[in-house]
mmCIF file of C-alpha atoms in Angstrom:
data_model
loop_
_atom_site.group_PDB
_atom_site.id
_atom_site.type_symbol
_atom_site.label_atom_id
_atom_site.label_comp_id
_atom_site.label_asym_id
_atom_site.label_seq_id
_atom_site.Cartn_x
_atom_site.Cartn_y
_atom_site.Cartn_z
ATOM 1 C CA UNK A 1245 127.124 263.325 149.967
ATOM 2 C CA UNK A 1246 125.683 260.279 147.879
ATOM 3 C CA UNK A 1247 128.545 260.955 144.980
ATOM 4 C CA UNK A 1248 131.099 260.758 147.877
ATOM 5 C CA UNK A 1249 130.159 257.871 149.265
ATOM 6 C CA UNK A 1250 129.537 256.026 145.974
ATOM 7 C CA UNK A 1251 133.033 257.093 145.158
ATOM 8 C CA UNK A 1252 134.093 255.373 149.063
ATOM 9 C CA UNK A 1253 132.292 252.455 147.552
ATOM 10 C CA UNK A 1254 133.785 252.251 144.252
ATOM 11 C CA UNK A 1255 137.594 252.648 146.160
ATOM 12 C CA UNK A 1256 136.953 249.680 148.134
ATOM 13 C CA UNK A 1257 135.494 247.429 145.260
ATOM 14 C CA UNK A 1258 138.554 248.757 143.723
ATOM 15 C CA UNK A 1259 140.757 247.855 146.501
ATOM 16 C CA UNK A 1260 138.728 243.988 147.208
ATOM 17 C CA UNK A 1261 139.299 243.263 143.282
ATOM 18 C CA UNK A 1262 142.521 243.834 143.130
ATOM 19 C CA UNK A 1263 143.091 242.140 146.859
ATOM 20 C CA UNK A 1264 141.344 238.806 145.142
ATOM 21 C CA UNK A 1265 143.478 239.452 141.901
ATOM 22 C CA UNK A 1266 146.658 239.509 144.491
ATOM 23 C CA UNK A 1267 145.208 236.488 146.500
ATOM 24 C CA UNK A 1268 144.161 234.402 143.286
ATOM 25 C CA UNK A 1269 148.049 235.269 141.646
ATOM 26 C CA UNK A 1270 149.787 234.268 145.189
ATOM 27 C CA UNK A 1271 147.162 230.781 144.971
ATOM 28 C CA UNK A 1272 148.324 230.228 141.250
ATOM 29 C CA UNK A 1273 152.196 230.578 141.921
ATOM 30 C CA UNK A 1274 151.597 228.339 145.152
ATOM 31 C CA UNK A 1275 149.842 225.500 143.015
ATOM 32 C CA UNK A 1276 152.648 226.394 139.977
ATOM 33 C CA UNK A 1277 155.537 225.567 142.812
ATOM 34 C CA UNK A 1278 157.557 222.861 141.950
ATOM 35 C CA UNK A 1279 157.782 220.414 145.267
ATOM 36 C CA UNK A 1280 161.049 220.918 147.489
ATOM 37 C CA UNK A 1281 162.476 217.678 146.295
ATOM 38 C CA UNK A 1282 165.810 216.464 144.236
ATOM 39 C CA UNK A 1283 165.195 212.805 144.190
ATOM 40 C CA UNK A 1284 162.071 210.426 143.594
ATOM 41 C CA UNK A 1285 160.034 210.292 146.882
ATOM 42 C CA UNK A 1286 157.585 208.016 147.680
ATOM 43 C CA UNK A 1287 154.852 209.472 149.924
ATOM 44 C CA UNK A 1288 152.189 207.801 152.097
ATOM 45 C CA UNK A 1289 149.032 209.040 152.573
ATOM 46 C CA UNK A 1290 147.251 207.549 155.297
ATOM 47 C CA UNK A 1291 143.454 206.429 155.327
ATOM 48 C CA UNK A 1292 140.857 209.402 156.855
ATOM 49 C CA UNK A 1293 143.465 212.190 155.806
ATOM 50 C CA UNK A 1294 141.696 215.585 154.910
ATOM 51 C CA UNK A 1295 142.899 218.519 153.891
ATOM 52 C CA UNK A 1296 144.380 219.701 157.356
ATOM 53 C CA UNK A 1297 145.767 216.645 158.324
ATOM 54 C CA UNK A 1298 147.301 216.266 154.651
ATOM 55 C CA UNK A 1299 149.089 220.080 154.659
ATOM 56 C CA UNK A 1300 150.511 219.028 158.405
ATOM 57 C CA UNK A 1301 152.161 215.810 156.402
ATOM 58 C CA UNK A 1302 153.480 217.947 153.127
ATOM 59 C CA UNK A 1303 155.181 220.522 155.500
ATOM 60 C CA UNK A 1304 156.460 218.096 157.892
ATOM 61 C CA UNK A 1305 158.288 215.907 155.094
ATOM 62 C CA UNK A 1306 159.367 219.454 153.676
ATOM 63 C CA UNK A 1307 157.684 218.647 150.389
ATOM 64 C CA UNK A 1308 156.510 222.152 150.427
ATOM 65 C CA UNK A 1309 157.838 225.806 151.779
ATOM 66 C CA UNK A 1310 154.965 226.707 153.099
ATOM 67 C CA UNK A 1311 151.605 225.495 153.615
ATOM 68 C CA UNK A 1312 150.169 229.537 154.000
ATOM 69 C CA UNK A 1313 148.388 229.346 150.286
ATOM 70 C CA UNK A 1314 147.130 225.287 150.274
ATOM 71 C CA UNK A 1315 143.698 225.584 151.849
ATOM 72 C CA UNK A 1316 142.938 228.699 149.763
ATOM 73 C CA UNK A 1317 144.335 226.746 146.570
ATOM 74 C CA UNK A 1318 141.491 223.298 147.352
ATOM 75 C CA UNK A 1319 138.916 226.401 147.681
ATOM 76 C CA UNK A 1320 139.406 227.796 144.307
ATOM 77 C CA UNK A 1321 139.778 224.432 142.521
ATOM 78 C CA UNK A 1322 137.731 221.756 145.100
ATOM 79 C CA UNK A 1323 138.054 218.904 142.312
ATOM 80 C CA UNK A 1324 141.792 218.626 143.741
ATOM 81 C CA UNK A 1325 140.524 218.100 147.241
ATOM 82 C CA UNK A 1326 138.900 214.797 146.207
ATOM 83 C CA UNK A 1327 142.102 213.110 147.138
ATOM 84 C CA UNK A 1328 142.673 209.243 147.777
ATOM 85 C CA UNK A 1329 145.021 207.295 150.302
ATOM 86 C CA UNK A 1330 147.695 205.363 149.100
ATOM 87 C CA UNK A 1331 151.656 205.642 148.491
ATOM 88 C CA UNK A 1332 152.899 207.620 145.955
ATOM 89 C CA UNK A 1333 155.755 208.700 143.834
ATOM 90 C CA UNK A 1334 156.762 212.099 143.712
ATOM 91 C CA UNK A 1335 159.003 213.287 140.721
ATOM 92 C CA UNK A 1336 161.567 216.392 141.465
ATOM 93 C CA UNK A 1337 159.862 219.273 138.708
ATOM 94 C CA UNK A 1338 156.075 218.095 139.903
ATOM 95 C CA UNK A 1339 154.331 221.250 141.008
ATOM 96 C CA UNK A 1340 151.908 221.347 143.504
ATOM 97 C CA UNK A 1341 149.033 221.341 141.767
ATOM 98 C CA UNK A 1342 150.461 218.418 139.702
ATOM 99 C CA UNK A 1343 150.975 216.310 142.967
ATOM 100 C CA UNK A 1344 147.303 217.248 144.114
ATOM 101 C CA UNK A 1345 146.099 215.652 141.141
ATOM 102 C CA UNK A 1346 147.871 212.361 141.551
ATOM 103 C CA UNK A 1347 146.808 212.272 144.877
ATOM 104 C CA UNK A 1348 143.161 212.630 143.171
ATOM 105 C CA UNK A 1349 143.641 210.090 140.481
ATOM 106 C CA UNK A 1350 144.453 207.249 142.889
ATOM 107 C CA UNK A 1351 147.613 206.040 140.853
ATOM 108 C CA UNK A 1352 149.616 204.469 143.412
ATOM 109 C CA UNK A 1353 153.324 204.292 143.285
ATOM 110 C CA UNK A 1354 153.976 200.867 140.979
ATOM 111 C CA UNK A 1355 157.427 198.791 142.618
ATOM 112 C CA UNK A 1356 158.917 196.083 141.029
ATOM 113 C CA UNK A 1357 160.125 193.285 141.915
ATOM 114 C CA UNK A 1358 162.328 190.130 139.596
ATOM 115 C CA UNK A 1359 162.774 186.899 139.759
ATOM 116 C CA UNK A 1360 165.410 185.463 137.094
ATOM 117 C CA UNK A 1361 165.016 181.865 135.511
ATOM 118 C CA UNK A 1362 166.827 178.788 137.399
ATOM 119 C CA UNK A 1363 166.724 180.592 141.028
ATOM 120 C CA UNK A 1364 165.049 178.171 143.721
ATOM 121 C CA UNK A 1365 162.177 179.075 145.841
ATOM 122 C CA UNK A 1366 164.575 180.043 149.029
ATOM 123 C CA UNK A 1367 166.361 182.484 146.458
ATOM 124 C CA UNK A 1368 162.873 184.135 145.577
ATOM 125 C CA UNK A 1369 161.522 183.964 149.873
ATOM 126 C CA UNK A 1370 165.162 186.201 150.489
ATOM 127 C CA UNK A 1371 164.431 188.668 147.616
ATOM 128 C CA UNK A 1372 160.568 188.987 148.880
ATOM 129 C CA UNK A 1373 161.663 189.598 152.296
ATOM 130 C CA UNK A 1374 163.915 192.345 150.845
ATOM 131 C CA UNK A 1375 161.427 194.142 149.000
ATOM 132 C CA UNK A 1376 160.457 197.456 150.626
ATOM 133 C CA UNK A 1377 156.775 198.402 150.973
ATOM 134 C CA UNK A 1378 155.405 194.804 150.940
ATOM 135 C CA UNK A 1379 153.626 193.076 153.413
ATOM 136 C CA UNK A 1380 155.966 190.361 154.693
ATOM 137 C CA UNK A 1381 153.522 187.295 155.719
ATOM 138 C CA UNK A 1382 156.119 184.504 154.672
ATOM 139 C CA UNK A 1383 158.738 184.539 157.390
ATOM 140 C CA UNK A 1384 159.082 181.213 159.229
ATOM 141 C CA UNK A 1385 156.472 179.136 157.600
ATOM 142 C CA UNK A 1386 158.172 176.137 155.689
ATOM 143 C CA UNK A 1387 157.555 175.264 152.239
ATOM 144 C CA UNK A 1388 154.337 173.104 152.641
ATOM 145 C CA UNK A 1389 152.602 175.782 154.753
ATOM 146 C CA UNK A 1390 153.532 178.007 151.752
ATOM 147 C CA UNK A 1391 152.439 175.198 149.569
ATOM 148 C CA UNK A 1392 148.688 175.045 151.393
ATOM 149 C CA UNK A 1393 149.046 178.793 151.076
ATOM 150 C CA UNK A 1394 148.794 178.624 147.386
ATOM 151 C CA UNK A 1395 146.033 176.129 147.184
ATOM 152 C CA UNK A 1396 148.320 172.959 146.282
ATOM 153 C CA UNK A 1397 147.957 169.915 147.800
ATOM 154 C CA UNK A 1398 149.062 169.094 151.843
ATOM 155 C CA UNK A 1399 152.496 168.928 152.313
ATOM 156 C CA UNK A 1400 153.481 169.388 148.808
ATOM 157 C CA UNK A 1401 156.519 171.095 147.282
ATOM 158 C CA UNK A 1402 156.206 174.363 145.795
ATOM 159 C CA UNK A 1403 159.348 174.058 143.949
ATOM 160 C CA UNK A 1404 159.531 175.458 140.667
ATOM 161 C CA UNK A 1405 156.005 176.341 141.023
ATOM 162 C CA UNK A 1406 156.430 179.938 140.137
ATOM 163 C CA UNK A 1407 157.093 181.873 136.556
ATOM 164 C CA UNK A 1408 160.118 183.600 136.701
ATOM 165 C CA UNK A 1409 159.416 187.250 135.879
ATOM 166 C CA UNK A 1410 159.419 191.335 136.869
ATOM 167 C CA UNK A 1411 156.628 191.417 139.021
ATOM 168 C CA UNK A 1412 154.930 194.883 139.818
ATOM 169 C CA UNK A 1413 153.124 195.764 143.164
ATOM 170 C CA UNK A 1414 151.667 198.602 145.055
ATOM 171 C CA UNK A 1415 152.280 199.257 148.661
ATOM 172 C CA UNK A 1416 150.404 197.004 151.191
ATOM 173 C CA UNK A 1417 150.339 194.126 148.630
ATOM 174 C CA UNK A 1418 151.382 190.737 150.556
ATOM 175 C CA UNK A 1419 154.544 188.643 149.515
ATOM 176 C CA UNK A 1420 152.343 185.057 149.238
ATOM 177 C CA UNK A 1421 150.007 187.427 147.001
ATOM 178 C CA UNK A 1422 152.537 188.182 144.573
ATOM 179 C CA UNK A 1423 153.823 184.397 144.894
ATOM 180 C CA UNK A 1424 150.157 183.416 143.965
ATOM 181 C CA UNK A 1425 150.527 185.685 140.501
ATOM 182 C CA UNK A 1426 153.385 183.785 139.805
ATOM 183 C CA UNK A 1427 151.782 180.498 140.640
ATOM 184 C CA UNK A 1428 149.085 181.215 138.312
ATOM 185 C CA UNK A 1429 151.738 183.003 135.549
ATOM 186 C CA UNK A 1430 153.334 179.775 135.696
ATOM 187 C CA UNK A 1431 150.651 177.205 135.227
ATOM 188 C CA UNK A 1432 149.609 178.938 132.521
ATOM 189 C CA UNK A 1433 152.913 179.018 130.700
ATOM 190 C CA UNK A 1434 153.184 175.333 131.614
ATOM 191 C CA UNK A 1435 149.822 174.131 130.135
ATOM 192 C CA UNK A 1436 150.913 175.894 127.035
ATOM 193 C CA UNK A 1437 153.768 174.275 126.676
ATOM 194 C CA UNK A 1438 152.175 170.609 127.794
ATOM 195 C CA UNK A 1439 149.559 170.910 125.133
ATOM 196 C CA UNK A 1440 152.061 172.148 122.210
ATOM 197 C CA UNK A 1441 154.625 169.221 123.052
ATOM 198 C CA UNK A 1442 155.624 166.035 121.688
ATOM 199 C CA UNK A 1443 153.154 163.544 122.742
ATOM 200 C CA UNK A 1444 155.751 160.697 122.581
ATOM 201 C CA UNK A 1445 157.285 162.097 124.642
ATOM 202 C CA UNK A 1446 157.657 159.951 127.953
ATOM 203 C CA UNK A 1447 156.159 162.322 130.412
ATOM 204 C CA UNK A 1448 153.142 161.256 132.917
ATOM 205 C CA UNK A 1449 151.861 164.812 133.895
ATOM 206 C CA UNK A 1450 152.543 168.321 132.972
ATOM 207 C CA UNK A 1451 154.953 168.343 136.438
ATOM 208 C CA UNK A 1452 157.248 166.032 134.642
ATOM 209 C CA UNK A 1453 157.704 168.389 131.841
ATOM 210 C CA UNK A 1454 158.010 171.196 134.381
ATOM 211 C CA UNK A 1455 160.351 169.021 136.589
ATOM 212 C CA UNK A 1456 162.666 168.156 133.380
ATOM 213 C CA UNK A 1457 162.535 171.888 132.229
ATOM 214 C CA UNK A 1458 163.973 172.866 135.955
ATOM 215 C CA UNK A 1459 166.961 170.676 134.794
ATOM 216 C CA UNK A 1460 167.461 172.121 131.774
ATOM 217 C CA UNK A 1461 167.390 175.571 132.965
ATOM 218 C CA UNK A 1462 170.351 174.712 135.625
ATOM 219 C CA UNK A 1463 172.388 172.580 133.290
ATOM 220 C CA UNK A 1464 172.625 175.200 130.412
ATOM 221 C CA UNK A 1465 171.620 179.125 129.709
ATOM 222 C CA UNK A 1466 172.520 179.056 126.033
ATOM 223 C CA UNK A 1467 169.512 179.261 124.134
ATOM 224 C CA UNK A 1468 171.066 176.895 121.183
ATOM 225 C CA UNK A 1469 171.717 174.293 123.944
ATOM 226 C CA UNK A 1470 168.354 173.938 125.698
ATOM 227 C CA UNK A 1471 166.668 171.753 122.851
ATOM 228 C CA UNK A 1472 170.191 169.366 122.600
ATOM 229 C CA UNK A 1473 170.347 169.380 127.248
ATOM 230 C CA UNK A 1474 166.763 168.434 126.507
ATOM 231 C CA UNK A 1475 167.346 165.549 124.103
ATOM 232 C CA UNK A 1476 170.017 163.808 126.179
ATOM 233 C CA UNK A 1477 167.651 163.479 128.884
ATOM 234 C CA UNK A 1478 164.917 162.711 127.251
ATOM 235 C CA UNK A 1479 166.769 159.810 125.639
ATOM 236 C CA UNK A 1480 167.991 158.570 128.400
ATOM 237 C CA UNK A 1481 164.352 158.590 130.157
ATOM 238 C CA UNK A 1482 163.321 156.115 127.000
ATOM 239 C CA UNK A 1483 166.104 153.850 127.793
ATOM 240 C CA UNK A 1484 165.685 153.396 131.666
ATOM 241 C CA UNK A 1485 169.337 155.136 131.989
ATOM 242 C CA UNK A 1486 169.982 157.459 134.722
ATOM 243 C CA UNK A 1487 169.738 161.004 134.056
ATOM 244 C CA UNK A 1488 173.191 161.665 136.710
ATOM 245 C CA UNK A 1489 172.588 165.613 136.546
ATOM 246 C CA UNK A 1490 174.689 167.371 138.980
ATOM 247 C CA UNK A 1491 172.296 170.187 139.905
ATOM 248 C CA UNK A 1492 169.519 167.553 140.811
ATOM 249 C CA UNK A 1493 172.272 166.341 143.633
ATOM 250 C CA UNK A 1494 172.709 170.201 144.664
ATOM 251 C CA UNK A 1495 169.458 170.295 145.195
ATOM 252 C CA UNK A 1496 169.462 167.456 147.199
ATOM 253 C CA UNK A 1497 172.277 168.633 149.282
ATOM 254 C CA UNK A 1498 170.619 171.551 150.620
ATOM 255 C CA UNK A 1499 172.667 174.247 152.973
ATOM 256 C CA UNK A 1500 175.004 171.234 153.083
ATOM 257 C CA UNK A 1501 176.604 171.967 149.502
ATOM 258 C CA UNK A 1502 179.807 174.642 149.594
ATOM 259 C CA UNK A 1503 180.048 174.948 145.645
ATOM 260 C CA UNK A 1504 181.736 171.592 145.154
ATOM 261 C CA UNK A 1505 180.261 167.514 144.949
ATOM 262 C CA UNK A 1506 182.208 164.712 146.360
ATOM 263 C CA UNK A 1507 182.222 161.566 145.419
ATOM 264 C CA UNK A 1508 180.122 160.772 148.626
ATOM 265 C CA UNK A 1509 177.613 163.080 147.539
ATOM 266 C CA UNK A 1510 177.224 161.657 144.144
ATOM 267 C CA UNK A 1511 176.137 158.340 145.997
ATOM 268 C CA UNK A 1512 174.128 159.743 148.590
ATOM 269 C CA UNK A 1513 170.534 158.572 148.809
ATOM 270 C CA UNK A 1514 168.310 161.352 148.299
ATOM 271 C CA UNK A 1515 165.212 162.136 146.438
ATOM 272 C CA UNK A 1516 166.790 164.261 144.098
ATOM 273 C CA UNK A 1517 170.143 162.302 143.563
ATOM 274 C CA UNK A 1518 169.791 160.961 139.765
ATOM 275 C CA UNK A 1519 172.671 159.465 140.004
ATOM 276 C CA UNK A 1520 170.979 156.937 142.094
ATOM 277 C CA UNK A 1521 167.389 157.327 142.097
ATOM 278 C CA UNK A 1522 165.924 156.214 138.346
ATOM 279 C CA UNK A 1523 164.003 158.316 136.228
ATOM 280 C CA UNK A 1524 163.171 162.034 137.141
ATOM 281 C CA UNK A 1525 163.537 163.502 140.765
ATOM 282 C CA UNK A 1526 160.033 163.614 143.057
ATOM 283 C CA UNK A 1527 160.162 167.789 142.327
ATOM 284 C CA UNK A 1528 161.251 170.669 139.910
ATOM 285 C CA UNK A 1529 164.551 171.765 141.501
ATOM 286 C CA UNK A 1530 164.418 175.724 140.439
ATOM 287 C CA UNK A 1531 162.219 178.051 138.585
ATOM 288 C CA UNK A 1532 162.498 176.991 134.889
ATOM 289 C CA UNK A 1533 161.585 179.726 132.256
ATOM 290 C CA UNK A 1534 159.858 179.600 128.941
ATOM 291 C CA UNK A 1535 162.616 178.990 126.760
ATOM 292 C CA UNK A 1536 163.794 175.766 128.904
ATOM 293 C CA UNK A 1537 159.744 174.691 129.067
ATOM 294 C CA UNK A 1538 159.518 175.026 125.360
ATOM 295 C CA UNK A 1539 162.638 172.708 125.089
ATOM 296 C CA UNK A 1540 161.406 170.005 127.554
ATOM 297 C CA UNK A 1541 158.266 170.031 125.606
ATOM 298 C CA UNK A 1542 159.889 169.479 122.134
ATOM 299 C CA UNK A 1543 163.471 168.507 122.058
ATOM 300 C CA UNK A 1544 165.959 167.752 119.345
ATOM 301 C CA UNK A 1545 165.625 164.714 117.339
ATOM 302 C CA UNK A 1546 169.483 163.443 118.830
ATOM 303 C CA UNK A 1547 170.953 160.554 119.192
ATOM 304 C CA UNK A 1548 172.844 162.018 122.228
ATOM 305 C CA UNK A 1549 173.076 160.161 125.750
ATOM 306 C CA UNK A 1550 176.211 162.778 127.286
ATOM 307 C CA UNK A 1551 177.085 166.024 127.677
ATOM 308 C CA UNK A 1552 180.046 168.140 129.299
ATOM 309 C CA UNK A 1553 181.247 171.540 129.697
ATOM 310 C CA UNK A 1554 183.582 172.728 126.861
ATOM 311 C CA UNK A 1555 185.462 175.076 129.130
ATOM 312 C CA UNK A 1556 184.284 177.912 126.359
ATOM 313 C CA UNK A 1557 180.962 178.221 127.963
ATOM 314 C CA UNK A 1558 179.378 175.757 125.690
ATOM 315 C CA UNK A 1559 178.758 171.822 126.238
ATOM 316 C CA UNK A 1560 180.090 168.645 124.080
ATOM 317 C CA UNK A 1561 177.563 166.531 122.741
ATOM 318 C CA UNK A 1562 178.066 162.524 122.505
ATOM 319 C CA UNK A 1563 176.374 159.261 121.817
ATOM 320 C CA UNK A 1564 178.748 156.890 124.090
ATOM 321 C CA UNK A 1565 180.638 156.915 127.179
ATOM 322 C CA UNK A 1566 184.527 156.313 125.344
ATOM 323 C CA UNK A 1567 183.329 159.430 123.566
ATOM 324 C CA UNK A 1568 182.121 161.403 126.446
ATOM 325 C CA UNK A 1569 185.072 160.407 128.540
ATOM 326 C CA UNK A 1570 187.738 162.057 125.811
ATOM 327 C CA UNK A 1571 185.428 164.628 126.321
ATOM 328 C CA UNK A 1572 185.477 164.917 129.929
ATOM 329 C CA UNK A 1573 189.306 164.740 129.294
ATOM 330 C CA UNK A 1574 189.881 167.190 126.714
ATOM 331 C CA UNK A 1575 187.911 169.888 129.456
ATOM 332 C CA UNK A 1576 189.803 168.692 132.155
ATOM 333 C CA UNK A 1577 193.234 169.452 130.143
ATOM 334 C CA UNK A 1578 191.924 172.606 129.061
ATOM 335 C CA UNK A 1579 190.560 173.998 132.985
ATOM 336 C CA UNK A 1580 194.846 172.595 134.061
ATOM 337 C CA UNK A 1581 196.464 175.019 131.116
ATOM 338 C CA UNK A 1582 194.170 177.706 131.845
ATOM 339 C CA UNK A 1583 194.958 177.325 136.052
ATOM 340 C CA UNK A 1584 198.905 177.191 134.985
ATOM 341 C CA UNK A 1585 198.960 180.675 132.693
#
């Protein structure tokens, strides 16, 4: 009687072992599961989510088959039930198991977002308020509520206040947080370049430099031009001569301009007209980058005052107006025979 029943015993230890080994194989095949996706996926995990209420959100996105094996798969390995709320990315091949443990390490999906050199604070507002997964804050407020926002002075111009750059962010971040990165990105470049420059130079205040590097970043985008654009207005600051810049008076246009200038416009009275106003306009007019900072802060030695377009992307250089207007004509003749081919 005892050798049957220790044999009865022995069958079902058998039978439980090799039930666990089944169990345990199914868990490890579950965990070794690649996620039902083809494309990138960015997944939210919301705050307070346990291990129920995280299953219910995997099998109603159809990230996984089946959600039979997941509660036995956090009991055998509990270290990947430790996990944290955020947004994710999710690459197609990532198993189970390998998602658990992103969801453990806390590594939020990282999105990007870029601002190029010589765009103007409206341009950068438009590609904020396009950016998915960011907390939109900015909409409506003008630019000297943004400008308080930032810390600068009441009603002041945030204009060319910000470091054009590839910013990165995680979900939840807010767009004047982001603009605050670039704020300080951008003062930092700019002291740089104010305490490397030329200290003839006739600037009051690092803004000046900033403000002249805004025009240099609209006027040209070829790096061997920057230092010459630079010259020609720097020269012209020494002399009392107007710097007449066309993008200050686009600037100074606002929604008005429709991609040409009139004569009108060139005699408008605005702040940012130089072809009236003396000296440098009362603001940057875009985001300048390093490159065009680096070239307000040390120009050419030139004897330039002009500059216009060579119709081959490049500008003409001169010293005097008869000069610059042969110039002026010589483009002119070229932009008619390329119109008439």
């Amino acid at each position: 009687m005892k050798k049957r029943k220790l044999k009865i015993l022995s069958i079902i230890i058998a039978l439980a072992l090799a039930l666990m080994f089944w169990g345990y194989q199914k868990i490890e095949r579950f965990a070794d599961t690649p996620l039902a996706i083809e494309q990138e996926t960015i997944f939210k995990l919301p705050v307070g989510s346990g291990r129920v209420a995280l299953a219910g959100l995997l099998m109603r996105d159809q990230l996984v088959h089946s959600g039979r094996w997941f509660p036995w798969l956090l009991w055998v390995e509990p270290e990947l039930a430790e996990f944290k709320a955020g947004t994710y990315r999710f690459t197609p091949g990532m198993t189970v198991r390998q998602m658990l443990q992103l969801l453990t390490s806390g590594k939020e999906a990282q999105f990007t977002v870029r601002f190029i050199e010589g765009s103007r604070l409206r341009d950068w507002l438009q590609v904020l308020q396009q950016s998915k997964y960011l907390q939109h804050t900015l909409a409506g407020k003008s630019d000297a509520q943004i400008a308080v926002a930032l810390g600068m002075p009441q009603g002041g111009n945030p204009e060319g206040q910000f470091y054009p750059d590839t910013y990165r962010y995680t979900a939840g971040m807010s767009d004047i947080d982001l603009l605050k990165r670039a704020h300080l990105r951008m003062n930092k470049v700019l002291q740089a370049a104010w305490d490397e420059r030329d200290t003839s130079l006739p600037y009051k205040t690092p803004t000046d430099l900033l403000t002249l590097a805004s025009i240099i970043e609209k006027e040209t985008a070829l790096p061997q031009e920057r230092s010459k654009v630079a010259s020609v207005f720097v020269n012209r600051l020494r002399i009392g001569m107007r710097l007449q810049t066309d993008p200050t008076v686009i600037y100074g246009m606002g929604d008005s301009y429709n991609g040409r200038i009139t004569h009108k416009d060139l005699e408008a009275s605005t702040a940012y007209n130089t072809y009236v106003i003396a000296g440098l306009p009362s603001t940057p007019i875009a985001m300048p980058g390093e490159a065009a900072l680096k070239a307000a802060a040390n120009p050419a030695k030139t004897p330039y005052l002009y500059f216009v377009a060579d119709g081959k992307g490049g500008h003409t250089f001169t010293t005097n107006l008869a000069s610059h207007n042969q110039a002026v004509r010589a483009y002119r003749r070229g932009l008619k025979e390329k119109n008439e081919k």
